[in-house]
Short mmCIF file of C-alpha atoms and ligand atoms in Angstrom, two decimals:
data_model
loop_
_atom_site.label_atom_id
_atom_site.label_comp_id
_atom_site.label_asym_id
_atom_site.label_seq_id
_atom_site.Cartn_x
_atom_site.Cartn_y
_atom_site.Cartn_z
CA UNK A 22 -0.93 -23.65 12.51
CA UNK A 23 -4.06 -22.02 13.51
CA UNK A 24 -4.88 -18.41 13.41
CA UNK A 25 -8.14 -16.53 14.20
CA UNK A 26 -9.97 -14.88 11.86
CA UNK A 27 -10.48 -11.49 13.67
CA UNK A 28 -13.51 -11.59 16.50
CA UNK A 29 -14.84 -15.07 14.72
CA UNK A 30 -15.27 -17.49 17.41
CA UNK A 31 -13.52 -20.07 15.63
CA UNK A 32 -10.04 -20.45 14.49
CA UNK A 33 -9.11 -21.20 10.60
CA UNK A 34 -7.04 -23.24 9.44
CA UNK A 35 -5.23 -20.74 6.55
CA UNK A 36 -4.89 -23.94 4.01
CA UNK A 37 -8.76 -23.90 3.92
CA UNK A 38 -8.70 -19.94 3.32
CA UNK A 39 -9.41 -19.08 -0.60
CA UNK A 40 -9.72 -15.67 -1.64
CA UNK A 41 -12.72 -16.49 -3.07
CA UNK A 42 -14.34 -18.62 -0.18
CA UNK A 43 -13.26 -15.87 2.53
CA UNK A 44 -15.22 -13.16 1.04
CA UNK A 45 -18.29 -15.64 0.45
CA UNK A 46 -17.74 -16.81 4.22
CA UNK A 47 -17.75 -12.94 5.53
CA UNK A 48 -20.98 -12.13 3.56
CA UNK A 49 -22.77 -14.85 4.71
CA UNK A 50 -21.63 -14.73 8.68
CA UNK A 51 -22.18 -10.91 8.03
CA UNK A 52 -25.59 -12.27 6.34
CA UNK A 53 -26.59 -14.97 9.70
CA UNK A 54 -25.17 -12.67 12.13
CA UNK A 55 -27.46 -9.52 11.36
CA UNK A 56 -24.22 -7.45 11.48
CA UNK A 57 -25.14 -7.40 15.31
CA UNK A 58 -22.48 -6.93 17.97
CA UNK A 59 -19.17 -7.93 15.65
CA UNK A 60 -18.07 -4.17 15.27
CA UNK A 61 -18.36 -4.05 11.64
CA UNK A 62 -20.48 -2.76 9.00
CA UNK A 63 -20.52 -4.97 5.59
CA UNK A 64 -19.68 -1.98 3.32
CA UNK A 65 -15.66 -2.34 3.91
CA UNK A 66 -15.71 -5.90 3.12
CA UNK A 67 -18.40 -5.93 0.41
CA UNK A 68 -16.30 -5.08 -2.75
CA UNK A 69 -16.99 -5.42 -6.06
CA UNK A 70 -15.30 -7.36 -8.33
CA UNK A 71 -12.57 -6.28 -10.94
CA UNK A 72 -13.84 -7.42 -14.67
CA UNK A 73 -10.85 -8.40 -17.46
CA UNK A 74 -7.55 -8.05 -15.32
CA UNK A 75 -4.39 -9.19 -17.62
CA UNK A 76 -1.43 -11.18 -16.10
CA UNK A 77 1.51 -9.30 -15.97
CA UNK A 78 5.22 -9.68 -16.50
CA UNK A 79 5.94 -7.79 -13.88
CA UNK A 80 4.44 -10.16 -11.42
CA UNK A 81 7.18 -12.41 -9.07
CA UNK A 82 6.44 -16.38 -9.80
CA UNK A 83 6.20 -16.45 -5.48
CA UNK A 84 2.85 -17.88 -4.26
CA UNK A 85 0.55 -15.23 -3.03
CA UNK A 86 0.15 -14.16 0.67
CA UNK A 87 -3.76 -15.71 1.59
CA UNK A 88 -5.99 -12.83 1.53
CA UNK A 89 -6.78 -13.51 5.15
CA UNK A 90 -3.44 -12.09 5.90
CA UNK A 91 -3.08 -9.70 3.57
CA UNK A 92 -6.53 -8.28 4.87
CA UNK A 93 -6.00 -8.32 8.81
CA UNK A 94 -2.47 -7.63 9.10
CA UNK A 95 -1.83 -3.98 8.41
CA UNK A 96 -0.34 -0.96 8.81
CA UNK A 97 -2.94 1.74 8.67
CA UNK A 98 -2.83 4.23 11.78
CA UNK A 99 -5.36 7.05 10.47
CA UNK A 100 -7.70 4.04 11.81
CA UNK A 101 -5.07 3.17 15.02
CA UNK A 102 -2.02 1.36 14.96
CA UNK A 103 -2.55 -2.44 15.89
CA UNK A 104 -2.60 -4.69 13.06
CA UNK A 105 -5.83 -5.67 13.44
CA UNK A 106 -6.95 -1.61 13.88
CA UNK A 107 -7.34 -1.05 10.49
CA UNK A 108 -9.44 -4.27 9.57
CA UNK A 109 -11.69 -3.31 12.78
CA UNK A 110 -12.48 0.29 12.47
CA UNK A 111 -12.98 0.81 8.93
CA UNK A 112 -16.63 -0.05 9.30
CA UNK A 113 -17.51 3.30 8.42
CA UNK A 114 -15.16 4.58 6.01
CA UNK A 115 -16.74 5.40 2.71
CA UNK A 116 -14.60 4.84 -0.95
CA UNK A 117 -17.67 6.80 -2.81
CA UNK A 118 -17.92 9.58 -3.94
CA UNK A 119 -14.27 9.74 -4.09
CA UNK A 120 -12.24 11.99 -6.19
CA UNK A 121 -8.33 12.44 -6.66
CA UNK A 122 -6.68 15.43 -7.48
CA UNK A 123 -3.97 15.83 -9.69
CA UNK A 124 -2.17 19.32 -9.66
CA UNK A 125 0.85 21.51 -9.59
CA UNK A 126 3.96 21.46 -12.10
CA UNK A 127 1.69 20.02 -14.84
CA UNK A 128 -0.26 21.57 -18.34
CA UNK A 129 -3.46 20.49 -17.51
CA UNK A 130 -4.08 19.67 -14.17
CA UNK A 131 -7.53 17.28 -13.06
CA UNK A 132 -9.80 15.72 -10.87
CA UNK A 133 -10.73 11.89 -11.45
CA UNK A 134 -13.49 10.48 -10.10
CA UNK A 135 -13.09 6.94 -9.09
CA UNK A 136 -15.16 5.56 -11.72
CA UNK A 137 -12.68 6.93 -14.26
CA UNK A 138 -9.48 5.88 -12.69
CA UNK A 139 -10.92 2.50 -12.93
CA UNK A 140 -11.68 2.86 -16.26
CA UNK A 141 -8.95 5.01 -17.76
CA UNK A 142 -6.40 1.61 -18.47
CA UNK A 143 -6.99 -2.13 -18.59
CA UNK A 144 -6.13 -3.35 -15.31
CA UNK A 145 -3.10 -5.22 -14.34
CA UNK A 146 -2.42 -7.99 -11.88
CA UNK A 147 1.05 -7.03 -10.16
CA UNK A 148 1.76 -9.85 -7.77
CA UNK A 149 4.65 -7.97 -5.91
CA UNK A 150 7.05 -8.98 -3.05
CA UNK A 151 6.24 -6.25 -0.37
CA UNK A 152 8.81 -5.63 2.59
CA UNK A 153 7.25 -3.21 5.87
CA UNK A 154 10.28 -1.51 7.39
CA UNK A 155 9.25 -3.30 10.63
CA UNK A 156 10.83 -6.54 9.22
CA UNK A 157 7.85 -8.61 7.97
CA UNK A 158 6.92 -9.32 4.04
CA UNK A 159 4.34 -10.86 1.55
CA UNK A 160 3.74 -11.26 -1.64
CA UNK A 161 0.31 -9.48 -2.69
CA UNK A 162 -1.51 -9.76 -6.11
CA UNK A 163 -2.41 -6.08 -6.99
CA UNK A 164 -4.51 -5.12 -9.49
CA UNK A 165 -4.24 -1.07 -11.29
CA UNK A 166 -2.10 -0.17 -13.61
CA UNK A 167 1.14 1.84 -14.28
CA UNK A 168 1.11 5.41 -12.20
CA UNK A 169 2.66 7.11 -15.21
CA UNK A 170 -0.30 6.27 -17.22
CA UNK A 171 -1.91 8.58 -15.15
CA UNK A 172 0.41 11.13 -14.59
CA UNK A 173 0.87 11.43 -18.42
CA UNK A 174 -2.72 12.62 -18.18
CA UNK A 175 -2.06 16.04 -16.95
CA UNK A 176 1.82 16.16 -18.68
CA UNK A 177 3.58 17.08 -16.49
CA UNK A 178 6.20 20.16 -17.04
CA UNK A 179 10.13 19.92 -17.50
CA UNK A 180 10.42 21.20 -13.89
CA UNK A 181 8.28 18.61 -12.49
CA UNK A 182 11.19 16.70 -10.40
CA UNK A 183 9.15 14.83 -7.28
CA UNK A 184 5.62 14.07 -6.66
CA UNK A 185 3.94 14.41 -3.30
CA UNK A 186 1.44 12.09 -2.44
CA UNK A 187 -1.96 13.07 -0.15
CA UNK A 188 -4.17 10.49 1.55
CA UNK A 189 -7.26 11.16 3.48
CA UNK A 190 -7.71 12.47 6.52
CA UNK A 191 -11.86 11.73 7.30
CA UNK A 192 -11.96 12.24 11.53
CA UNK A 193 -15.28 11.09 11.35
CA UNK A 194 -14.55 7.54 9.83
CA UNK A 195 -10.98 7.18 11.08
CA UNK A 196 -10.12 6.87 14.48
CA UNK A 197 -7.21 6.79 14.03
CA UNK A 198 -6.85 10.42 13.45
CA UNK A 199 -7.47 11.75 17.20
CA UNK A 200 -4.31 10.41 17.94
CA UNK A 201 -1.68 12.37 17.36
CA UNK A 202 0.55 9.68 16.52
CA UNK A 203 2.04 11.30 13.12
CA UNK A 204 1.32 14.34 11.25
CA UNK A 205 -1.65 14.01 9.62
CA UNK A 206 -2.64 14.16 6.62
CA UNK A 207 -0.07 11.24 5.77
CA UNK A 208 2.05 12.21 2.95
CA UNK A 209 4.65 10.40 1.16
CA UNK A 210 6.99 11.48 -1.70
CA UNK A 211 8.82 9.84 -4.62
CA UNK A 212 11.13 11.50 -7.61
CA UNK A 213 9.57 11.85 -11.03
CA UNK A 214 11.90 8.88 -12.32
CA UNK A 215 10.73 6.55 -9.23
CA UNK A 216 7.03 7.63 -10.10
CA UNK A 217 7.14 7.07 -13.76
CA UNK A 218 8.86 3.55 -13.49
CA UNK A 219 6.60 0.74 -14.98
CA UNK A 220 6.64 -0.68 -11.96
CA UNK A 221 5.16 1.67 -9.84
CA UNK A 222 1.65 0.66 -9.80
CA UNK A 223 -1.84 3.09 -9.46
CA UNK A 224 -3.26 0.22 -7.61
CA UNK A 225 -7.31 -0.32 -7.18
CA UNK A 226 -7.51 -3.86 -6.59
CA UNK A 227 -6.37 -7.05 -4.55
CA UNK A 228 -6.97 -10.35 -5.40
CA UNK A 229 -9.38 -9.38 -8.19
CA UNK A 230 -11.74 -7.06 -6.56
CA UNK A 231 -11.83 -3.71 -5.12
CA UNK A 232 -9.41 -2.26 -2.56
CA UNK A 233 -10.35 -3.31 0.83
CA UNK A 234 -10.37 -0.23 3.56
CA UNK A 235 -7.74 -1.36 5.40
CA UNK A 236 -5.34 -1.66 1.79
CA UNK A 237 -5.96 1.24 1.14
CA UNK A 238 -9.08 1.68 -1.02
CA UNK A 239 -10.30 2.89 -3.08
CA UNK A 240 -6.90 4.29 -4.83
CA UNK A 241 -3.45 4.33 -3.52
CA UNK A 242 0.32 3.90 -4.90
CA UNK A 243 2.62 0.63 -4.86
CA UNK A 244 6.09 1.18 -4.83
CA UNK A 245 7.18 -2.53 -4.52
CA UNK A 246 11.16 -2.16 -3.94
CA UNK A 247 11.08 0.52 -1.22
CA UNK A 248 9.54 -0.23 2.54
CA UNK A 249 5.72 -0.55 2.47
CA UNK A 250 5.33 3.40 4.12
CA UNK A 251 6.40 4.62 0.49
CA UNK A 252 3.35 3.20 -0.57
CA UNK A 253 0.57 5.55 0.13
CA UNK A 254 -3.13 4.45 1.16
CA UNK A 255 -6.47 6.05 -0.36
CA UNK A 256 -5.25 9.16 -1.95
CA UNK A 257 -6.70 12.39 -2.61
CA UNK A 258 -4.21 14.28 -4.15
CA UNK A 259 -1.00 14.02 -6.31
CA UNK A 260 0.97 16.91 -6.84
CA UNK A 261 3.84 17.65 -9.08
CA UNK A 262 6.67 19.53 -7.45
CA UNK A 263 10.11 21.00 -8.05
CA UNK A 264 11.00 20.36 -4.64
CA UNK A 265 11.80 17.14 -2.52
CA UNK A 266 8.29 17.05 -0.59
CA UNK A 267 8.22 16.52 3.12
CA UNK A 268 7.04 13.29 4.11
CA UNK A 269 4.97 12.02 7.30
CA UNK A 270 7.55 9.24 8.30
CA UNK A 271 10.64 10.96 7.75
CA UNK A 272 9.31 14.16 9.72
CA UNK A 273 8.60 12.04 12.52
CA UNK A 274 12.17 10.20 12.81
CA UNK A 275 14.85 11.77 10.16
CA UNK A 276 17.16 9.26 11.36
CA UNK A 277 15.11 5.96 10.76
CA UNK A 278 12.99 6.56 7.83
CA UNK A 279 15.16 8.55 4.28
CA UNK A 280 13.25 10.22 1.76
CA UNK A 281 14.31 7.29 -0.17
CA UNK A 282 13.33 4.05 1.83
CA UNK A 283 14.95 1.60 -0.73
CA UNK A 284 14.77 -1.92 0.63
CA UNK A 285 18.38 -2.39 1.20
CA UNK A 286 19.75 -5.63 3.92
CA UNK A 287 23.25 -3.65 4.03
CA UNK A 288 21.91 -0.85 5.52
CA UNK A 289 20.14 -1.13 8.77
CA UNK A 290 16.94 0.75 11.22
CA UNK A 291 18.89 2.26 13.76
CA UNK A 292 16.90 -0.27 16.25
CA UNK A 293 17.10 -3.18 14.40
CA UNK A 294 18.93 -5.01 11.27
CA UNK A 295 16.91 -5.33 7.72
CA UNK A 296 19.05 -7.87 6.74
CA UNK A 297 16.42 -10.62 7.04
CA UNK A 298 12.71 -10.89 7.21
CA UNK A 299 9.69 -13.07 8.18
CA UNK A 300 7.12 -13.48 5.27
CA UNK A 301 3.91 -13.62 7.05
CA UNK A 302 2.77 -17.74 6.89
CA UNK A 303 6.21 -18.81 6.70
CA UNK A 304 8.03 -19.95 9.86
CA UNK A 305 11.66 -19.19 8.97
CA UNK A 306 13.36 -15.73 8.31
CA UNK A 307 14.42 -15.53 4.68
CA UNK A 308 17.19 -13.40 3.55
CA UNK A 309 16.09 -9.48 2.51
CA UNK A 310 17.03 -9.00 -1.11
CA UNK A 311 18.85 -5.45 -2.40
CA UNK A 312 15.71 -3.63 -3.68
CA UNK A 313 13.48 -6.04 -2.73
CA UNK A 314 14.59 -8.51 -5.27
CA UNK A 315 13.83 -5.37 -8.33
CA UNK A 316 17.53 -4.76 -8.49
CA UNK A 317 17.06 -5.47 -12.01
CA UNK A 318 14.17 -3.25 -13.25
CA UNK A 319 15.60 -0.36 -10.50
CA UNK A 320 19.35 -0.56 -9.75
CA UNK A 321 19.85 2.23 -12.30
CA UNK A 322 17.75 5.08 -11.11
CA UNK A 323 20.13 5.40 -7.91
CA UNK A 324 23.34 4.13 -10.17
CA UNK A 325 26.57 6.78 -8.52
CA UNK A 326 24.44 7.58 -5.56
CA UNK A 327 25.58 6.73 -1.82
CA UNK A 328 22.68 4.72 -0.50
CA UNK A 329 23.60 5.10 2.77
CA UNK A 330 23.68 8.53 2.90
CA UNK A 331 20.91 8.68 0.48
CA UNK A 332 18.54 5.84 2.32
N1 MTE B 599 -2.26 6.58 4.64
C1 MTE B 599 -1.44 5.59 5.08
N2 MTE B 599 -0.78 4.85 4.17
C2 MTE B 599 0.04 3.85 4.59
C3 MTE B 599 0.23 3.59 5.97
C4 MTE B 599 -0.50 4.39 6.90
O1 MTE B 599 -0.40 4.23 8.13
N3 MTE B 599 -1.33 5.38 6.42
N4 MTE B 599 1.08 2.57 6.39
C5 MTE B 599 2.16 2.19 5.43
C6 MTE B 599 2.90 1.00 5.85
S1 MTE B 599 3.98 1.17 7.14
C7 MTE B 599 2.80 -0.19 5.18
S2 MTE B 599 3.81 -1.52 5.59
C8 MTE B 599 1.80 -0.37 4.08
C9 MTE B 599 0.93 -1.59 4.37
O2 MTE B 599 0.06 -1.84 3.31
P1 MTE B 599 -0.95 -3.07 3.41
O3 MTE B 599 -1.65 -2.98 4.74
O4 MTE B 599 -1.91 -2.94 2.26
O5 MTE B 599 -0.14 -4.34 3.30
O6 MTE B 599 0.96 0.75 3.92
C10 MTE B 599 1.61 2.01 4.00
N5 MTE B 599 0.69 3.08 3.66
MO1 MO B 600 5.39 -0.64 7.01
#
């Protein structure tokens, strides 16, 4: 199979695609082509590298999705909602300064610079399965560590019960945003228990460097057995609430998209089955698995709930 590497003129093959050799490749066509006429500035791609990531048990034996992929198929619509929008128009979006907020139910509420979120825990590599509600999968290599870690920072108070996730909302480097396709900012929700499970991953890396714009950078949440809109892109502020939060997706269709979003095959979209999905490279469906294939680590938190009613 052949794909095409964005506007390149000429189609790669993915099996000569190494995470490695793509960036290297970008910086030097960004390098011979004087950055002229390709839509593109080299900041977004031009990340730094991560320095003394540690494997992790946590991490799913499945062979990673090539970065090419992972890096040009996306769901970002603050910068428009092709897949290919996001890897396109976040030439101009800018990761420094950057600071994230963390406030409300909590004894001693903070702002982190990016610096010291990459700094305030050895790094992880989480190579998680990720499902998108719209049906498709892969399996991506992210590097951060657990959120708790950093919501232990501000210790949170007993009546702390959700936390309500801000990303940005820049009009001036996302074009996304004059669109009124969804309520911005996006905001996206989990329960205290969902947001202090080891799994749930503070996440400032892919494949051993920084974020890339259209992932999310420079800081956003993983939440690798619920649908990929849990999973909040290039946050600005956490808050600690008593209440369930209002979220972006589930304000726009209540029916389709539950506060909850648990990847589950037995209950379906209300357009379409989630029963099966297509992991991006791979040519036949494969079967959905009940939270993603986390039952294990996760089954418990929902354990006498009704997950159709809850979904
Ligand atoms: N701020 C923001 N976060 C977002 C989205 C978005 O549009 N805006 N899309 C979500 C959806 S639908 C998916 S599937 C994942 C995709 O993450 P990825 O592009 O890094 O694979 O990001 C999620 N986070
Ligand atoms: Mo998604």
């Amino acid at each position: 199979m052949l794909i095409r590497v964005r506007r390149f003129a000429h189609p790669i093959a993915p099996s000569e695609i190494t995470p490695q050799s793509l960036y290297q490749a970008r910086r030097d066509f960004l390098r011979a082509a004087g950055f002229a006429g390709i839509g593109l500035a080299l900041p977004a791609w031009g990340v730094d590298k991560l320095a003394g990531v540690q494997k992790s048990s946590y991490s799913t034996s499945e062979t990673p999705t090539p970065l090419i992929n992972i890096a040009s198929y996306n769901n970002y619509y603050e910068f428009g909602t092709r897949k290919d929008s996001p890897s396109e128009n976040s030439g101009q979006f800018k990761t420094r300064p950057w600071t994230l907020r963390i406030e409300g139910l909590c004894a001693k509420p903070r702002s982190f610079a990016i610096e010291d979120l990459l700094k305030l825990a050895p790094l992880e590599e989480r190579i998680y399965r990720m499902r998108c509600v719209e049906g498709w999968s892969m399996v991506i290599p992210w590097n951060g560590y657990p959120l708790a870690t950093l919501l232990k920072q501000v210790e949170p108070l007993a009546g702390a019960k959700y936390v309500e996730f801000t990303t940005v909302a820049d009009r001036a480097t996302m074009p996304g945003l004059s669109f009124p396709v969804l309520d911005w900012p996006y905001t996206e929700g989990l329960r205290i228990d969902e947001a202090m499970h080891p799994l749930t991953l503070l996440t400032l890396g892919l494949y051993g460097e920084e974020l890339l714009a259209q992932n999310g950078a420079p800081v956003r949440v993983v939440v690798p057995w619920k649908y990929g809109f849990k999973s909040a892109k290039s946050l600005v502020r956490i808050r600690l609430v008593d209440k369930q939060p209002a979220t972006t997706w589930t304000k726009a269709d209540p029916e389709a998209y539950g506060f909850y979003s648990n990847v589950n095959p037995e209950v379906d979209h209300p357009r379409w089955s989630q029963a099966n999905e297509r992991r991006l490279g791979e040519f036949l469906k494969r079967k959905t698995l009940m939270f993603n294939g986390y039952a294990d680590q996760v089954a418990q938190l929902y354990a006498g709930m009704d997950l159709r009613k809850y979904f």
